[in-house]
XYZ file of C-alpha atoms in Angstrom:
487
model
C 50.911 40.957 26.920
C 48.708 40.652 23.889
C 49.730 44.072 23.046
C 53.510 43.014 22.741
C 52.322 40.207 20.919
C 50.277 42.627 18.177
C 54.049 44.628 17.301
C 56.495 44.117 14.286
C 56.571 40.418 14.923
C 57.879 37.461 12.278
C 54.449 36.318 12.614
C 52.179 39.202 10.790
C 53.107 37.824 7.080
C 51.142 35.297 8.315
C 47.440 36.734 8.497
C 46.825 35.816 5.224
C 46.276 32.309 5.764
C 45.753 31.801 9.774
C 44.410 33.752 13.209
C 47.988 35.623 13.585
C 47.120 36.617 17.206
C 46.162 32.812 17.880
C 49.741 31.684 16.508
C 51.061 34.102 18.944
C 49.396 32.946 21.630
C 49.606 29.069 21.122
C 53.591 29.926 20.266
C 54.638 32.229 23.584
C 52.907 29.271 25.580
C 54.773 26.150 26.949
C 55.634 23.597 25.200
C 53.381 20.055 26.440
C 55.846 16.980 27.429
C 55.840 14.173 24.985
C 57.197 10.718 24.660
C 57.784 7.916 22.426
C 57.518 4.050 22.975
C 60.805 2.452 21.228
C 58.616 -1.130 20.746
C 62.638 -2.868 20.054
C 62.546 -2.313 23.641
C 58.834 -2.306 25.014
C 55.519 -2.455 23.786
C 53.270 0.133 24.463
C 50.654 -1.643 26.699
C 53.587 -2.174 28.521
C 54.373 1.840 29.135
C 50.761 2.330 29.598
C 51.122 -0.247 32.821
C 54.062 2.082 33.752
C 52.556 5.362 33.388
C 49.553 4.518 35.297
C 52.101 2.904 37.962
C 53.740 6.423 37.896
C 50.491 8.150 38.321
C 51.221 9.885 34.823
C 48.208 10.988 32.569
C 48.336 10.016 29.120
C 46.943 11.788 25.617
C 47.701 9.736 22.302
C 49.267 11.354 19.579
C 47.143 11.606 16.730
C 49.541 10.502 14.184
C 51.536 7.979 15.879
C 50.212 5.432 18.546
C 53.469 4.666 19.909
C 53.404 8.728 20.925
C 51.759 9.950 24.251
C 51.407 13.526 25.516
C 51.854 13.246 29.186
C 51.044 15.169 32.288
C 52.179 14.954 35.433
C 50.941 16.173 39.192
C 54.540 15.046 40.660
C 57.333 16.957 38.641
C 59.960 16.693 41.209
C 62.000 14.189 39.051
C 62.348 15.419 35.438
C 61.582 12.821 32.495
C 64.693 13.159 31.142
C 66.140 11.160 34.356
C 63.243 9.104 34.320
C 64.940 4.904 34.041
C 63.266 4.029 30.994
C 64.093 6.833 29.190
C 67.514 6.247 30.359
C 67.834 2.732 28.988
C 65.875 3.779 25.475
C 62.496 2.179 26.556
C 61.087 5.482 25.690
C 62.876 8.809 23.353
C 61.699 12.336 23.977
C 60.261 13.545 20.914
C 58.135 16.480 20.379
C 54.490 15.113 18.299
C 54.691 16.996 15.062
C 58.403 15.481 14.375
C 56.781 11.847 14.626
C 54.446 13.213 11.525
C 56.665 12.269 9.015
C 57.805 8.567 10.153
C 54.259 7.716 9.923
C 53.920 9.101 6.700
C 56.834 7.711 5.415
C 55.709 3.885 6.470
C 58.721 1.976 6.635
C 58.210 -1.582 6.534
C 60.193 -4.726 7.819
C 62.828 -5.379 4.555
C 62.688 -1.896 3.114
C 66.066 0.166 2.272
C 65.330 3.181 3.697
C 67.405 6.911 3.658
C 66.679 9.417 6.230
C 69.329 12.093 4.654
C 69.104 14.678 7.306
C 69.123 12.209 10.660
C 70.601 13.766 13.513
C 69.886 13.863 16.158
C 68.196 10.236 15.728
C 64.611 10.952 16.692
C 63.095 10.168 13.273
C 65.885 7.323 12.538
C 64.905 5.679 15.694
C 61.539 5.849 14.875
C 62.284 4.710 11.324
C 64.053 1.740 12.771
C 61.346 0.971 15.216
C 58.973 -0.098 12.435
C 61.579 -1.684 10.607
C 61.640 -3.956 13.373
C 65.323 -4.624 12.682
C 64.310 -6.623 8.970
C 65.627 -4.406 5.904
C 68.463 -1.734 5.918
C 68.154 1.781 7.410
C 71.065 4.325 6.647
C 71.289 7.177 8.341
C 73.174 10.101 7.483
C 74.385 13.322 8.122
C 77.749 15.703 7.645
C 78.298 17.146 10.296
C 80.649 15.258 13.117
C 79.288 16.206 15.954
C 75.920 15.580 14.713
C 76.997 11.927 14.205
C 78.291 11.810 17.202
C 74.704 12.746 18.251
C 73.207 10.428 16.144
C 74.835 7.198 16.976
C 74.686 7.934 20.961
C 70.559 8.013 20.362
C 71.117 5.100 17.854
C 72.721 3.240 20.032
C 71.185 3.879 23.118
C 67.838 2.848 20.962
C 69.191 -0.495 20.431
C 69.129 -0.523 16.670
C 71.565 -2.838 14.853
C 70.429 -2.813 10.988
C 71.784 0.956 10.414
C 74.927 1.993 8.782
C 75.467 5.374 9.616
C 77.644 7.756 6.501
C 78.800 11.405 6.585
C 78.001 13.094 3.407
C 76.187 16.108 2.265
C 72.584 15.002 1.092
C 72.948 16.635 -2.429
C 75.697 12.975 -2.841
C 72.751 10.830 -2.411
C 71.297 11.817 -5.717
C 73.967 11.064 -7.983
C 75.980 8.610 -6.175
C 73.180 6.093 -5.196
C 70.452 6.765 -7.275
C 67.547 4.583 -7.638
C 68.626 2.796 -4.461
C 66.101 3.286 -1.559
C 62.667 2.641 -1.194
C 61.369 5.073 1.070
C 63.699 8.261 1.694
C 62.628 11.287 4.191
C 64.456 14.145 3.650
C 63.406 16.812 6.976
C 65.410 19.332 6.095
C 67.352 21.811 7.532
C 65.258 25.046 7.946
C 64.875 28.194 9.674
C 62.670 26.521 12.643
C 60.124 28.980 13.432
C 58.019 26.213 14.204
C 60.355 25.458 17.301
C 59.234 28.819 18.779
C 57.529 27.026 22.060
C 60.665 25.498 23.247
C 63.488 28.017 21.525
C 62.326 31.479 21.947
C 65.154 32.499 20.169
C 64.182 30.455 17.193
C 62.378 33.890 15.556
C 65.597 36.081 15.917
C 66.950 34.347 12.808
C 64.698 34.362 10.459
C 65.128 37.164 7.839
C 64.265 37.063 4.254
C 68.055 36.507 3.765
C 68.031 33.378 6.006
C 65.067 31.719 4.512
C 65.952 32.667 0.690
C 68.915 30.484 1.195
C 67.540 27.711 3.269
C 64.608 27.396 0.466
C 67.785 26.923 -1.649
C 69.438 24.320 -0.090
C 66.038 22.427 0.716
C 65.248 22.446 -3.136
C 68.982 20.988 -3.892
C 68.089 17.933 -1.017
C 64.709 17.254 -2.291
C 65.917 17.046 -5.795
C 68.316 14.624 -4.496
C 66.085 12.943 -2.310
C 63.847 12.001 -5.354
C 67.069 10.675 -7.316
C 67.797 8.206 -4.150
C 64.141 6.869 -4.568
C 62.888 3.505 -6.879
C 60.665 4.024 -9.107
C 57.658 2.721 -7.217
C 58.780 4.190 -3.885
C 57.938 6.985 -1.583
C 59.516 10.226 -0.353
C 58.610 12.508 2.605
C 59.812 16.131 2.907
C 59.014 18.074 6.514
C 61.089 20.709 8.317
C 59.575 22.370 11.609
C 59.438 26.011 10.135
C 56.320 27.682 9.333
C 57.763 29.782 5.448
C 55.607 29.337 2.427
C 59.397 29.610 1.057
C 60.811 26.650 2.965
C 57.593 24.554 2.779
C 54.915 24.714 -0.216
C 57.237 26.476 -2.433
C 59.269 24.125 -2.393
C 57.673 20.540 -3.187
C 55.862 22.544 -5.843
C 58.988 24.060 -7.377
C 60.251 20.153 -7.452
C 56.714 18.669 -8.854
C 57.192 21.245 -11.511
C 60.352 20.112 -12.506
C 59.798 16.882 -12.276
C 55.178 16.560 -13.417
C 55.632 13.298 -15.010
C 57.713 10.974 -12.645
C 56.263 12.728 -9.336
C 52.667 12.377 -7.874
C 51.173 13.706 -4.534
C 50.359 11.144 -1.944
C 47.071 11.992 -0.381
C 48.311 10.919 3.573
C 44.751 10.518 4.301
C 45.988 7.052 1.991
C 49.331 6.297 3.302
C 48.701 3.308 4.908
C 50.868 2.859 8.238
C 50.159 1.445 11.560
C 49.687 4.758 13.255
C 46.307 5.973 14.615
C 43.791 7.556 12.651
C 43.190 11.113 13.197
C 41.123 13.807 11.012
C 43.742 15.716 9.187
C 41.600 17.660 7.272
C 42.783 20.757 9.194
C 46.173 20.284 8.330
C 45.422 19.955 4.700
C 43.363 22.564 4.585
C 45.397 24.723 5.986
C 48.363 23.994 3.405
C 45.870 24.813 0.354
C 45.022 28.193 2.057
C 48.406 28.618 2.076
C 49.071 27.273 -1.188
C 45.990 30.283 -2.629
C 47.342 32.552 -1.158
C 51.170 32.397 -2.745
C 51.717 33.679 -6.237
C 54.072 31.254 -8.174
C 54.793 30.315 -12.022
C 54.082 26.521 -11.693
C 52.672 25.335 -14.504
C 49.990 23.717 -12.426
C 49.505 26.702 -10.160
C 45.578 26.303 -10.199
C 46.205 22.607 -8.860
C 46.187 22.779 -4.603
C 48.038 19.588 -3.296
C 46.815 17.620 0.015
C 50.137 18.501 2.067
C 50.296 18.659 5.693
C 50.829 22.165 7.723
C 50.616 22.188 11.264
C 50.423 25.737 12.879
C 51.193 25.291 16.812
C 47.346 26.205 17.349
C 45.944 23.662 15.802
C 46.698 20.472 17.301
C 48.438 22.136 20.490
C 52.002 21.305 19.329
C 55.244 22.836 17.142
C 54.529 23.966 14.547
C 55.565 21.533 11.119
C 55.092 20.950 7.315
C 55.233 17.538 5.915
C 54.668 16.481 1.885
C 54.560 12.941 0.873
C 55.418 12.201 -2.913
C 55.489 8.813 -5.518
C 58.344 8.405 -7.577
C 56.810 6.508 -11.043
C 59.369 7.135 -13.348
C 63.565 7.778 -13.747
C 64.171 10.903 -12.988
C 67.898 10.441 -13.872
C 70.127 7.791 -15.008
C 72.012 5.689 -12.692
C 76.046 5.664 -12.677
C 78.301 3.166 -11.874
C 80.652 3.680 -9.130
C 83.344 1.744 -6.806
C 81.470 0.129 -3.963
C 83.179 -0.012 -0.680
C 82.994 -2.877 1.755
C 82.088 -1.598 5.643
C 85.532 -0.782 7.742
C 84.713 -3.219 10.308
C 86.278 -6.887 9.691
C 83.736 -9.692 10.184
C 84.706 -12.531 12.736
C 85.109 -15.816 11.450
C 82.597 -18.164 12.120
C 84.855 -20.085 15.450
C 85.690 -17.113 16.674
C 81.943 -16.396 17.086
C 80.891 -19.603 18.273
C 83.597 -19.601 20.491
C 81.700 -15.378 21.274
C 78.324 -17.144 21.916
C 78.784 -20.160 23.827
C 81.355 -18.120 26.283
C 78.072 -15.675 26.221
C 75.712 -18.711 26.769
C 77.563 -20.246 30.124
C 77.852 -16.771 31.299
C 74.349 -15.294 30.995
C 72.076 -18.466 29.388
C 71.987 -16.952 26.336
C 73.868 -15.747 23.453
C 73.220 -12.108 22.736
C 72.954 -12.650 18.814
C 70.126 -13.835 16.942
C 69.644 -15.590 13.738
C 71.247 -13.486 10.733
C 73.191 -11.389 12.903
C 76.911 -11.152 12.206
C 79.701 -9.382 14.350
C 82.327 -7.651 13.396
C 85.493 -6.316 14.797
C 87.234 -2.874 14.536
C 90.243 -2.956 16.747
C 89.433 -4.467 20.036
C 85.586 -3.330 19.816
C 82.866 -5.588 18.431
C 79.754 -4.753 16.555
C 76.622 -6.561 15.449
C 74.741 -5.781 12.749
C 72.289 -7.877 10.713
C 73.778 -9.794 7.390
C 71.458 -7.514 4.729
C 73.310 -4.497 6.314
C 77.039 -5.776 6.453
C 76.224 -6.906 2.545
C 74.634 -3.484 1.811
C 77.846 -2.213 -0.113
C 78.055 1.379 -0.712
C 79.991 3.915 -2.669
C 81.642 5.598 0.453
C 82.580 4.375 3.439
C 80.503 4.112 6.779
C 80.842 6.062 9.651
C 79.570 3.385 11.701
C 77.204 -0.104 11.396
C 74.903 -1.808 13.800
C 75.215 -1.518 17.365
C 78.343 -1.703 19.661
C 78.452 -5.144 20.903
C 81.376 -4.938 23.325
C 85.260 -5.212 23.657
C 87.612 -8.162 23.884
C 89.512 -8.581 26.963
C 92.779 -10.550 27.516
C 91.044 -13.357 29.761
C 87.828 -13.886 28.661
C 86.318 -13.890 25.007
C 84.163 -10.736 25.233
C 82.528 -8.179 27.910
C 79.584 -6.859 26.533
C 78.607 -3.557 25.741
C 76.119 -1.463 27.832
C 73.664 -1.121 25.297
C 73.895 -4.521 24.104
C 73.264 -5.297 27.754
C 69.820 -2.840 27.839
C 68.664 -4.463 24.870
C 68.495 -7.795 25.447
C 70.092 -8.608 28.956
C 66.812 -8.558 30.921
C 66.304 -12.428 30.144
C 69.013 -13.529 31.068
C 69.014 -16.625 33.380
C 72.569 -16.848 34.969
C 75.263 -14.065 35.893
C 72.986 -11.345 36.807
C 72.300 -9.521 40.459
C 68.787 -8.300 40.676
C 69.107 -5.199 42.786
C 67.378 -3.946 45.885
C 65.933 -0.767 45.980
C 68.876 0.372 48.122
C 71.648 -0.919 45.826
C 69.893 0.666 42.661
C 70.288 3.917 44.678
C 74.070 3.423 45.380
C 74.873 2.429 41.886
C 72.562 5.723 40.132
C 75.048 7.773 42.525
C 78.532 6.007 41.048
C 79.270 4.082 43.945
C 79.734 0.262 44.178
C 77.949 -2.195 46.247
C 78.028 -5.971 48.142
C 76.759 -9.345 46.830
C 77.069 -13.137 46.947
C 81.021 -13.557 47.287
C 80.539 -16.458 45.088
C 79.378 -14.645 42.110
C 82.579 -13.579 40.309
C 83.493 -11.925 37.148
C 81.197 -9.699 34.768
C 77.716 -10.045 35.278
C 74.596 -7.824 34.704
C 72.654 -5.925 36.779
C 68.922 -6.132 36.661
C 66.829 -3.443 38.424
C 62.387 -3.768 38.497
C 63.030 -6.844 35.474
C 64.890 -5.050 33.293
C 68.658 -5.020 32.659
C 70.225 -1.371 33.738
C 73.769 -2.272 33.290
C 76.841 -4.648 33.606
C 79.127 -4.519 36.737
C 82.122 -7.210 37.754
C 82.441 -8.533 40.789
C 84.649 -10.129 43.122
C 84.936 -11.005 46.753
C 81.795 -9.926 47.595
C 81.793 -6.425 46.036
C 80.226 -5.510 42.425
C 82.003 -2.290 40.564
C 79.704 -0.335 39.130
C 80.207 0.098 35.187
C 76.941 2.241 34.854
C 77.891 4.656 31.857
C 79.876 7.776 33.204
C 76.988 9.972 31.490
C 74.067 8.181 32.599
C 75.577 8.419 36.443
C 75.998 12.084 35.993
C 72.082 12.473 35.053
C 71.239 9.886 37.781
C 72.984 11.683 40.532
């Protein structure tokens, strides 16, 4: 095996700056199952309970404390149909791509850009520390990719995003100067995925990473344009090129030595763990000795962060974490465009939340929340994000709140329902073992013939779904996908 591993492989241009055979190695081996704690959800003494409950063994991420590494004796059922990853309690999210969330340190009332964001694991994280206070838009151009991105958005529970479709390069001219913290992981050639994609090293030619380097440099750029002055900017992508990575942040602090510094991230100052990330820097300096460039400050080696897969068992990453100080172009003036969704006027959501409040005991929106309406669907957002006008229009805001219905004011959505139905005090079935099993297969089951109408369905405390019920039988209205994984 180690002989296969020695020959013509993407790898060997490597040796200058790490053990080549030990990237080999640490890359042909399997990937180790990781998870995140969504705290809109649950807080993570709360998974910890679970885990242990589940007989699951849990490592900490370094980098991120809501991030566990977890191992488990019983793999019969895989976590991907485990409940609480189901209902967005927890995402699946490799540990390197929670690196640059922590660097980036959102906090409660920022604006914040994550320009490349499907599919939704670093938006979601984004959010997370937001805890839904400031505005988070997340973007990307291609449509499935949204489609992607909202499904994990939404699943997530976040309501202060607005979600646009535009290339990243718009960012920079069209709202510069707007956001305080921006990440920009770009797209790249992914050699770092190597663990889970084997076929992530078949594409990477000189052609291939020439022209992602290209593209990366045109996002940064932009990125940097989006920022205030006074605000931060994180670049990562999960390949392992000097081209894609060191190149180019240094290619962009050269054009730009006076309005850009380096943040040290042994400095940024976030919530996550500590962890010694001297390795990582280190690393990204031998790199950075080892490359010739023109830069005018190419005897200067910058603290960025490179991750080879050996070194802290995971994919393999890059992240950079910069300081915007001064303009680095002027700002235009262009049209701003209200959101496409109408907002309800203020009886026709009291008349929403008190129909909500008999039903359930509780309303479903909280202070500064507004809904909207696009068609017969409802939204809810917060009232910084439906006010956050922008120069294009949204491809979607907040969270999908439900649909109106002929005879009663509002059924609510699923998601709505996972977020914050587990409370509830009226209108809700808590489900034996043996009913959980017959909805998670798609069928309906009995209950009280005197509950009638929509209600919710609540499942070891927490809220799984909505169902409706009458004469004694509930119909299931567990998502179609979520019964498909289920059964």
């Amino acid at each position: 095996m180690l002989d296969s591993l020695l020959m013509d492989h993407p790898f060997d241009r490597y040796s200058a700056y790490t053990d080549v055979l030990a990237l080999k190695e640490a890359s042909a081996k399997p990937l180790r199952k990781c998870i995140r704690v969504n705290t809109l959800k649950m807080t993570v003494e709360d998974f910890t309970t679970y885990a242990a409950d589940q007989d699951w063994k849990l490592e900490p991420v370094p980098w991120c404390k809501e991030g566990f590494f977890i191992d488990r004796e019983d793999r019969s059922v895989p976590l991907g149909k485990d409940l609480l990853h189901l209902l967005g309690y927890t995402y699946m999210q490799e540990a390197s791509s929670m690196l640059p969330v922590a660097m980036l340190g959102p906090q409660p009332g920022d604006n914040v850009l994550d320009m490349a964001a499907a599919p939704g694991s670093k938006s979601t994280q984004i959010a997370a520390m937001m805890k839904g206070k400031g505005v988070l838009v997340a973007n990307d151009m291609k449509e499935g990719r949204l489609h992607t991105l909202k499904t994990a958005l939404n699943r997530l529970g976040i309501i202060n995003v607005l979600v646009t479709k535009k290339m990243g390069q718009w960012f920079g001219k069209h709202m510069t100067g707007r956001f305080d913290r921006v990440l920009l992981d770009a797209p790249c050639t992914g050699q770092g995925t190597a663990r889970k994609d084997s076929s992530a090293l078949k594409y990477c030619s000189i052609d291939s990473i020439g022209k992602n380097a290209k593209l990366q440099r045109e996002l940064l750029e932009a990125a940097v344009h989006a920022t205030k002055i006074g605000g931060r900017i994180v670049y990562s992508t999960c390949t392992l090129t000097p081209e894609e990575n060191e190149d180019v942040v240094l290619s962009i602090l050269s054009k730009f030595p006076n309005q850009l510094e380096v943040v040290d991230p042994r400095e940024c100052k976030t919530e996550s763990a500590k962890w010694k990330m001297e390795n990582a820097i280190e690393d990204s300096i031998r790199v950075q000795e080892s490359i010739k460039n023109n830069f005018q400050f190419s005897t200067l080696r910058f603290p960025f962060l490179r991750i080879w897969p050996q070194t802290y068992d995971s994919e393999g990453f890059f992240c950079a974490v910069l300081h915007k100080t001064a303009p680095t172009r002027e700002a235009q003036k262009f049209d701003l465009v209200k959101v496409q969704e109408e907002l309800l006027s203020k009886g026709r959501i009291k008349e929403i939340c008190e129909f909500l409040e008999m039903r359930f005991g509780k309303s479903f929106k909280e202070k500064n929340e507004v809904i909207l309406q696009s068609n017969q669907r409802l939204w809810i957002t917060t009232e910084e994000v439906f006010k956050c006008k922008m120069p294009c229009a949204n491809a979607g805001i907040g969270l999908p709140f439900g649909k109106t219905l002929t005879k009663s004011p509002v059924m609510i959505d699923h998601d709505l329902a996972t977020l914050r139905g587990s409370d509830a005090t009226v209108g809700i079935i808590d489900l034996s073992e043996e009913q959980w099993k017959l909805l998670a297969r798609g069928q309906d089951i009995d209950c009280d013939p005197e509950i009638l109408g929509n209600i919710l369905l609540r499942y070891n405390g927490r809220c799984v779904s909505r169902g409706r019920a009458r004469d004694g039988r509930c119909k299931n209205h567990l998502p179609r996908w979520m019964v498909q994984v289920l059964s």
